[in-house]
Short mmCIF file of C-alpha atoms in Angstrom, two decimals:
data_model
loop_
_atom_site.label_atom_id
_atom_site.label_comp_id
_atom_site.label_asym_id
_atom_site.label_seq_id
_atom_site.Cartn_x
_atom_site.Cartn_y
_atom_site.Cartn_z
CA MET A 1 16.64 -32.73 40.03
CA GLN A 2 18.30 -29.52 41.15
CA LEU A 3 17.66 -26.59 38.77
CA ASN A 4 21.08 -25.31 38.09
CA GLY A 5 22.12 -22.08 36.37
CA ALA A 6 22.85 -23.68 33.03
CA THR A 7 19.50 -25.49 32.79
CA PHE A 8 17.64 -22.34 33.79
CA ALA A 9 19.49 -20.31 31.17
CA LEU A 10 18.67 -22.91 28.51
CA TRP A 11 15.01 -22.83 29.54
CA ILE A 12 14.97 -19.04 29.20
CA LEU A 13 16.57 -19.24 25.79
CA VAL A 14 14.12 -21.80 24.46
CA SER A 15 11.14 -19.80 25.81
CA LEU A 16 12.34 -16.66 24.09
CA ALA A 17 13.06 -18.50 20.85
CA SER A 18 9.47 -19.91 20.77
CA LEU A 19 8.06 -16.38 21.44
CA ALA A 20 10.01 -15.06 18.50
CA ILE A 21 7.90 -17.07 16.08
CA THR A 22 4.73 -14.94 16.04
CA ALA A 23 2.70 -17.22 13.79
CA SER A 24 2.47 -20.93 14.45
CA CYS A 25 3.70 -23.32 11.84
CA THR A 26 4.29 -27.06 11.70
CA GLY A 27 6.80 -28.58 9.33
CA PRO A 28 10.50 -28.86 8.78
CA ASP A 29 12.60 -26.92 11.28
CA ASP A 30 14.83 -25.64 8.55
CA ILE A 31 12.11 -23.39 7.13
CA ILE A 32 11.22 -20.48 9.44
CA VAL A 33 8.05 -18.53 8.82
CA THR A 34 7.24 -15.40 10.81
CA GLN A 35 5.13 -12.29 10.56
CA ALA A 36 2.36 -14.16 8.81
CA TRP A 37 -0.80 -12.15 8.43
CA VAL A 38 -3.72 -11.74 6.06
CA ARG A 39 -5.64 -8.54 5.35
CA ASP A 40 -9.27 -8.60 6.47
CA VAL A 41 -11.45 -8.92 3.30
CA PRO A 42 -13.16 -5.62 2.65
CA PRO A 43 -16.88 -5.87 2.23
CA GLY A 44 -17.72 -6.23 -1.49
CA ALA A 45 -14.40 -7.87 -2.28
CA HIS A 46 -14.01 -11.61 -2.73
CA MET A 47 -10.30 -11.89 -2.29
CA THR A 48 -7.53 -10.68 -0.07
CA ALA A 49 -3.75 -10.81 0.20
CA GLY A 50 -1.61 -12.77 2.70
CA TYR A 51 1.87 -11.92 3.65
CA LEU A 52 4.75 -13.53 5.57
CA SER A 53 8.47 -13.80 5.99
CA ILE A 54 9.96 -17.17 4.99
CA GLU A 55 13.56 -18.10 5.74
CA ASN A 56 15.21 -21.08 4.07
CA LYS A 57 17.82 -22.44 6.45
CA ASN A 58 18.59 -25.36 4.13
CA ALA A 59 21.76 -25.76 2.10
CA VAL A 60 19.63 -26.14 -0.96
CA ASP A 61 17.14 -23.81 -2.65
CA LEU A 62 13.48 -24.19 -1.92
CA VAL A 63 10.70 -23.80 -4.47
CA ILE A 64 7.14 -23.11 -3.47
CA THR A 65 4.97 -24.69 -6.24
CA ARG A 66 1.52 -24.51 -4.74
CA VAL A 67 -0.51 -23.05 -1.90
CA ASP A 68 -3.42 -25.04 -0.47
CA SER A 69 -6.16 -23.76 1.93
CA ASN A 70 -9.48 -24.93 3.28
CA ASP A 71 -10.26 -21.41 4.25
CA PHE A 72 -10.40 -20.20 0.65
CA GLU A 73 -11.66 -21.63 -2.58
CA ALA A 74 -8.28 -20.92 -4.21
CA ALA A 75 -4.88 -19.77 -3.12
CA GLU A 76 -2.18 -18.51 -5.50
CA ILE A 77 1.20 -16.72 -5.46
CA HIS A 78 1.09 -13.30 -6.99
CA VAL A 79 3.44 -10.46 -7.25
CA THR A 80 2.79 -6.74 -7.54
CA ARG A 81 5.28 -4.85 -9.58
CA ILE A 82 5.29 -1.11 -10.05
CA THR A 83 6.89 -0.25 -13.36
CA ASP A 84 6.93 3.35 -14.59
CA GLY A 85 4.43 4.22 -11.91
CA MET A 86 2.01 1.49 -13.00
CA ALA A 87 0.99 -1.28 -10.60
CA LYS A 88 0.73 -4.72 -12.28
CA MET A 89 -0.25 -7.82 -10.47
CA ARG A 90 0.71 -11.14 -12.01
CA ARG A 91 0.32 -14.72 -10.89
CA ILE A 92 3.58 -16.58 -10.61
CA GLY A 93 3.64 -20.37 -10.89
CA GLN A 94 6.43 -20.94 -8.34
CA LEU A 95 8.59 -18.97 -5.97
CA GLU A 96 12.18 -19.77 -5.33
CA ILE A 97 13.83 -19.07 -1.91
CA PRO A 98 17.53 -19.50 -2.33
CA ALA A 99 19.49 -21.54 0.25
CA GLY A 100 20.21 -19.42 3.36
CA LYS A 101 18.00 -16.59 2.21
CA ARG A 102 14.81 -15.03 3.47
CA MET A 103 11.85 -14.11 1.17
CA LEU A 104 9.41 -11.40 2.27
CA PHE A 105 5.90 -11.44 1.07
CA GLU A 106 4.80 -7.88 1.63
CA PRO A 107 2.35 -5.17 0.38
CA GLY A 108 3.49 -3.93 -3.04
CA GLY A 109 5.54 -7.13 -3.68
CA PRO A 110 5.05 -10.88 -3.64
CA HIS A 111 1.91 -11.95 -1.80
CA LEU A 112 -0.46 -14.81 -1.44
CA MET A 113 -3.66 -14.16 -3.38
CA LEU A 114 -6.43 -15.75 -1.39
CA ILE A 115 -9.64 -16.04 -3.33
CA LYS A 116 -13.28 -16.40 -2.08
CA PRO A 117 -13.17 -17.16 1.67
CA THR A 118 -15.05 -20.33 2.56
CA ARG A 119 -15.93 -18.94 5.99
CA GLU A 120 -16.24 -15.64 7.72
CA PHE A 121 -13.39 -14.20 9.72
CA SER A 122 -12.45 -10.83 11.26
CA PRO A 123 -9.33 -9.17 12.72
CA GLY A 124 -7.80 -11.30 15.47
CA ASP A 125 -8.83 -14.66 13.88
CA THR A 126 -6.44 -16.90 12.14
CA VAL A 127 -6.76 -18.56 8.74
CA SER A 128 -4.66 -21.56 7.62
CA ILE A 129 -2.73 -22.24 4.41
CA THR A 130 -0.24 -24.90 3.48
CA LEU A 131 2.83 -24.09 1.39
CA VAL A 132 3.71 -27.00 -0.86
CA PHE A 133 7.37 -27.32 -2.02
CA ARG A 134 8.75 -28.94 -5.16
CA ASP A 135 10.53 -31.56 -3.08
CA GLY A 136 7.20 -32.60 -1.52
CA LYS A 137 7.65 -30.77 1.81
CA ARG A 138 4.45 -29.23 3.17
CA LEU A 139 4.41 -26.33 5.67
CA ALA A 140 1.19 -25.36 7.39
CA VAL A 141 1.07 -21.67 8.26
CA ASP A 142 -1.51 -19.78 10.35
CA LEU A 143 -2.01 -16.21 9.20
CA ILE A 144 -3.33 -13.61 11.69
CA VAL A 145 -6.20 -11.54 10.25
CA LYS A 146 -5.52 -7.83 10.44
CA GLN A 147 -7.07 -4.70 9.13
CA ASP A 148 -3.72 -3.31 8.02
CA SER A 149 -0.01 -3.94 8.36
CA SER A 150 0.46 -1.13 10.87
CA GLU A 151 -1.36 -3.00 13.59
CA MET B 1 55.11 26.06 6.91
CA GLN B 2 52.68 27.45 9.53
CA SER B 3 52.20 30.79 7.78
CA LYS B 4 51.25 29.01 4.55
CA SER B 5 48.42 26.89 6.06
CA LYS B 6 46.71 29.82 7.77
CA PRO B 7 44.93 31.16 4.70
CA GLY B 8 43.82 27.57 3.79
CA VAL B 9 42.28 27.11 7.28
CA LEU B 10 40.54 30.49 6.95
CA ILE B 11 39.09 29.67 3.58
CA ALA B 12 37.90 26.27 4.79
CA GLY B 13 36.37 28.00 7.74
CA LEU B 14 34.52 30.51 5.62
CA PHE B 15 33.10 27.74 3.41
CA LEU B 16 32.00 25.82 6.49
CA ALA B 17 30.28 28.90 7.95
CA ALA B 18 28.62 29.64 4.63
CA PHE B 19 27.42 26.05 4.33
CA LEU B 20 26.06 25.95 7.91
CA GLY B 21 24.44 29.31 7.34
CA ALA B 22 22.64 28.05 4.24
CA VAL B 23 21.52 24.86 5.94
CA SER B 24 20.15 26.91 8.89
CA ALA B 25 18.46 29.41 6.61
CA TYR B 26 16.75 26.59 4.70
CA PHE B 27 15.27 25.03 7.82
CA MET B 28 14.19 28.46 9.06
CA LEU B 29 12.29 29.07 5.84
CA PRO B 30 8.51 28.92 6.09
CA ARG B 31 7.18 25.55 4.99
CA SER B 32 5.85 27.02 1.77
CA ALA B 33 9.38 27.64 0.52
CA GLN B 34 10.43 24.03 1.10
CA ALA B 35 10.17 21.80 -1.87
CA PRO B 36 7.95 18.69 -1.63
CA LEU B 37 9.77 15.52 -0.61
CA ASN B 38 8.21 13.24 -3.20
CA ALA B 39 5.44 14.98 -5.08
CA THR B 40 5.74 16.34 -8.51
CA VAL B 41 4.02 19.69 -8.58
CA LEU B 42 2.64 20.76 -11.94
CA LYS B 43 3.88 24.13 -13.10
CA GLN B 44 0.31 25.02 -14.17
CA PRO B 45 -2.60 23.15 -12.50
CA ARG B 46 -4.54 21.29 -15.13
CA LEU B 47 -8.24 21.71 -15.08
CA LEU B 48 -10.05 18.37 -15.17
CA PRO B 49 -12.52 17.63 -17.96
CA GLU B 50 -16.13 17.59 -17.38
CA PHE B 51 -17.36 14.14 -16.33
CA ASP B 52 -20.61 12.51 -15.34
CA LEU B 53 -20.19 9.72 -12.81
CA ILE B 54 -21.89 8.49 -9.64
CA ASP B 55 -20.60 8.17 -6.11
CA GLN B 56 -20.95 5.16 -3.64
CA ASP B 57 -24.34 6.43 -2.48
CA GLY B 58 -25.65 6.54 -6.08
CA HIS B 59 -25.63 10.28 -6.29
CA ASP B 60 -24.42 12.15 -9.41
CA TYR B 61 -20.73 13.10 -9.11
CA THR B 62 -19.31 15.59 -11.55
CA ARG B 63 -16.44 18.03 -11.76
CA GLU B 64 -18.49 20.50 -9.89
CA ASN B 65 -18.43 18.26 -6.86
CA MET B 66 -14.72 18.65 -6.74
CA THR B 67 -14.62 22.35 -6.39
CA GLY B 68 -14.30 24.20 -3.17
CA HIS B 69 -11.83 21.78 -1.44
CA TRP B 70 -8.70 19.90 -1.99
CA SER B 71 -8.93 16.19 -2.97
CA LEU B 72 -6.55 13.24 -2.95
CA VAL B 73 -7.50 10.90 -5.71
CA PHE B 74 -6.52 7.24 -6.17
CA PHE B 75 -7.45 5.05 -9.10
CA GLY B 76 -8.10 1.42 -8.21
CA PHE B 77 -10.66 -1.37 -8.18
CA THR B 78 -12.23 -3.77 -5.69
CA ASN B 79 -10.85 -6.96 -7.23
CA CYS B 80 -7.31 -5.78 -6.24
CA PRO B 81 -6.13 -7.56 -3.10
CA ASP B 82 -2.74 -5.90 -2.54
CA ILE B 83 -1.96 -2.46 -3.79
CA CYS B 84 -5.46 -0.92 -3.52
CA PRO B 85 -6.31 -1.92 0.03
CA THR B 86 -2.70 -1.03 0.99
CA THR B 87 -3.13 2.48 -0.55
CA LEU B 88 -6.58 3.09 0.88
CA ASN B 89 -5.38 2.16 4.38
CA LEU B 90 -2.42 4.45 3.83
CA LEU B 91 -4.78 7.27 2.85
CA ALA B 92 -6.79 6.68 5.95
CA THR B 93 -3.53 7.18 7.92
CA VAL B 94 -2.85 10.33 5.91
CA LYS B 95 -6.27 11.64 6.85
CA THR B 96 -5.44 11.11 10.51
CA LEU B 97 -2.11 12.87 10.08
CA LEU B 98 -3.91 15.94 8.57
CA ALA B 99 -6.73 15.93 11.15
CA ASP B 100 -5.25 18.96 12.91
CA LEU B 101 -5.96 21.16 9.88
CA ASP B 102 -8.91 23.45 9.67
CA GLU B 103 -11.86 21.50 8.08
CA THR B 104 -11.77 23.73 5.00
CA MET B 105 -8.07 22.69 4.30
CA ARG B 106 -8.48 18.94 4.83
CA PRO B 107 -8.65 16.90 1.68
CA ALA B 108 -11.56 14.82 0.45
CA ILE B 109 -10.23 11.33 -0.28
CA MET B 110 -11.49 9.64 -3.34
CA LEU B 111 -11.23 6.32 -5.11
CA VAL B 112 -11.99 6.26 -8.86
CA SER B 113 -12.78 2.79 -10.12
CA VAL B 114 -10.86 1.67 -13.14
CA ASP B 115 -13.14 -1.37 -13.22
CA PRO B 116 -16.63 0.13 -13.49
CA MET B 117 -17.85 -3.07 -15.17
CA ARG B 118 -17.54 -4.92 -11.83
CA ASP B 119 -17.38 -2.00 -9.43
CA THR B 120 -21.06 -1.08 -9.00
CA VAL B 121 -22.38 1.36 -6.40
CA GLU B 122 -23.58 -1.60 -4.36
CA LYS B 123 -20.07 -3.03 -4.27
CA LEU B 124 -18.21 0.27 -3.69
CA GLU B 125 -20.21 1.63 -0.75
CA PRO B 126 -19.30 -0.94 1.87
CA TYR B 127 -15.85 -1.35 0.29
CA VAL B 128 -14.68 2.26 0.60
CA ARG B 129 -16.49 2.79 3.95
CA HIS B 130 -14.34 -0.07 5.38
CA PHE B 131 -11.34 2.06 5.07
CA ASP B 132 -12.90 5.30 6.29
CA PRO B 133 -16.49 6.44 6.63
CA ASP B 134 -15.64 9.75 4.87
CA PHE B 135 -14.00 8.21 1.73
CA ILE B 136 -15.70 8.66 -1.59
CA ALA B 137 -15.72 6.16 -4.45
CA ILE B 138 -16.92 6.96 -7.95
CA THR B 139 -17.96 4.74 -10.80
CA GLY B 140 -20.12 4.92 -13.94
CA ASP B 141 -19.77 4.61 -17.65
CA LEU B 142 -16.37 3.38 -18.83
CA THR B 143 -16.12 6.29 -21.35
CA GLU B 144 -16.67 8.78 -18.57
CA ILE B 145 -13.96 7.13 -16.37
CA GLN B 146 -11.65 7.15 -19.42
CA ALA B 147 -12.20 10.85 -19.91
CA LEU B 148 -10.76 11.30 -16.37
CA THR B 149 -7.92 8.73 -16.70
CA THR B 150 -6.81 10.11 -20.00
CA ALA B 151 -6.80 13.70 -18.79
CA MET B 152 -4.96 12.86 -15.65
CA GLY B 153 -2.39 10.64 -17.32
CA VAL B 154 -3.51 7.48 -15.59
CA ALA B 155 -2.61 4.31 -17.53
CA VAL B 156 -5.17 1.50 -17.39
CA SER B 157 -4.80 -1.92 -18.93
CA TYR B 158 -7.02 -4.91 -18.59
CA GLN B 159 -5.17 -8.25 -18.38
CA PRO B 160 -6.70 -11.73 -18.46
CA MET B 161 -6.24 -13.63 -15.24
CA GLY B 162 -7.53 -17.17 -15.01
CA ASP B 163 -11.14 -17.06 -16.21
CA SER B 164 -11.42 -13.42 -15.29
CA TYR B 165 -9.19 -10.33 -15.51
CA THR B 166 -7.06 -7.92 -13.52
CA VAL B 167 -6.44 -4.26 -14.09
CA ASP B 168 -2.98 -2.80 -14.39
CA HIS B 169 -3.18 0.90 -13.34
CA THR B 170 -1.18 3.94 -12.40
CA ALA B 171 -0.55 3.78 -8.71
CA ALA B 172 0.02 7.40 -8.00
CA VAL B 173 -2.08 9.55 -5.78
CA PHE B 174 -3.27 12.79 -7.41
CA LEU B 175 -3.75 16.13 -5.59
CA VAL B 176 -6.63 18.15 -7.10
CA ASN B 177 -7.11 21.69 -5.96
CA PRO B 178 -10.34 23.62 -5.06
CA ASP B 179 -10.62 24.71 -8.70
CA ALA B 180 -10.94 21.03 -9.70
CA SER B 181 -7.52 21.19 -11.29
CA MET B 182 -4.78 18.70 -11.01
CA ALA B 183 -2.04 20.35 -8.91
CA ALA B 184 0.39 17.52 -8.17
CA VAL B 185 1.18 13.82 -8.62
CA LEU B 186 2.44 11.85 -5.64
CA GLY B 187 4.12 8.71 -6.97
CA ALA B 188 4.22 5.24 -5.60
CA PRO B 189 5.54 3.71 -3.42
CA HIS B 190 3.92 5.80 -0.73
CA ASP B 191 4.80 6.65 2.81
CA PRO B 192 1.90 8.27 4.73
CA LYS B 193 4.16 10.71 6.66
CA ILE B 194 5.78 11.86 3.41
CA LEU B 195 2.43 12.14 1.63
CA ALA B 196 0.98 14.21 4.50
CA GLU B 197 4.07 16.44 4.67
CA ASP B 198 3.95 17.05 0.90
CA TYR B 199 0.28 17.92 1.20
CA ARG B 200 1.16 20.57 3.77
CA ARG B 201 4.00 21.89 1.66
CA ILE B 202 1.88 22.26 -1.45
CA VAL B 203 -1.43 23.34 0.02
CA ARG B 204 0.25 25.62 2.58
CA PRO B 205 -2.65 25.74 5.10
CA ARG B 206 -2.62 28.77 7.37
#
């Protein structure tokens, strides 16, 4: 088959698109997860926070109701709120991502609270979690271990 | 018509010149005359109370240890997965940004545990060193910690979480001067560049 210009352009486009997703995830194509990372657990601590960007390309709202992980004894959704200068962290039972919108899990905001690692890991490794949605959808996400967000 | 607009143009021109002059003058001012970007500077530095705590190496740590140098103080705890590691990493960046200063003008960076019940010396040492080998962490009797938090206006609240608890706490970074007095409050959310710049504007290192 002759490689014509259009096929070549399409190949370039697909390659670039796959590169754009920095963390691998398997699941419905209408949920896009990027920038997934987890902070390396400081010695003496038994928990850490995971962060990611999740875009809901569906026409309906998505609700994350649970987080599963074999790499931690427990995984929950928490949110840090700073009110009147005071940082408060609370567990939230579910997190809604409206149709067409993107939700950012980030330091100082919503984050995954990952409790008691079941194995050792260090910066550069990946840990796996699964986001479970109210409609039964499951999305596996690999989080890259980093010392800090600036890396 | 033309003769009427001339004074208007002249006045506008004078205002513009005056404005540009003021802006230029501001930026030509020495750094010490520029107000901090984010910090709240206390009109009168507030002397910290006496306290009797221990550092991550198990040595006594009192108010006396805070004299002779500037300090950046953050209140947090090790069972805090988000805001505390984020702030400690940020303070490590601030330390790098201030590395050009003379050693006597660089700040000591300190974590005060608001959860001394769980944050023992054994826990704090590897924890705080993970962020920077020079960081200090202090812990001890809750009443001694409370003497410090009350005096510095740090709110602390223990909240049940699952079968354990979390600690709500003031997220500001405090600047303490070489007389062990609170000089400024740098409120959250923090940006390391702004924090470092405010340090320079308040401390005015030569």
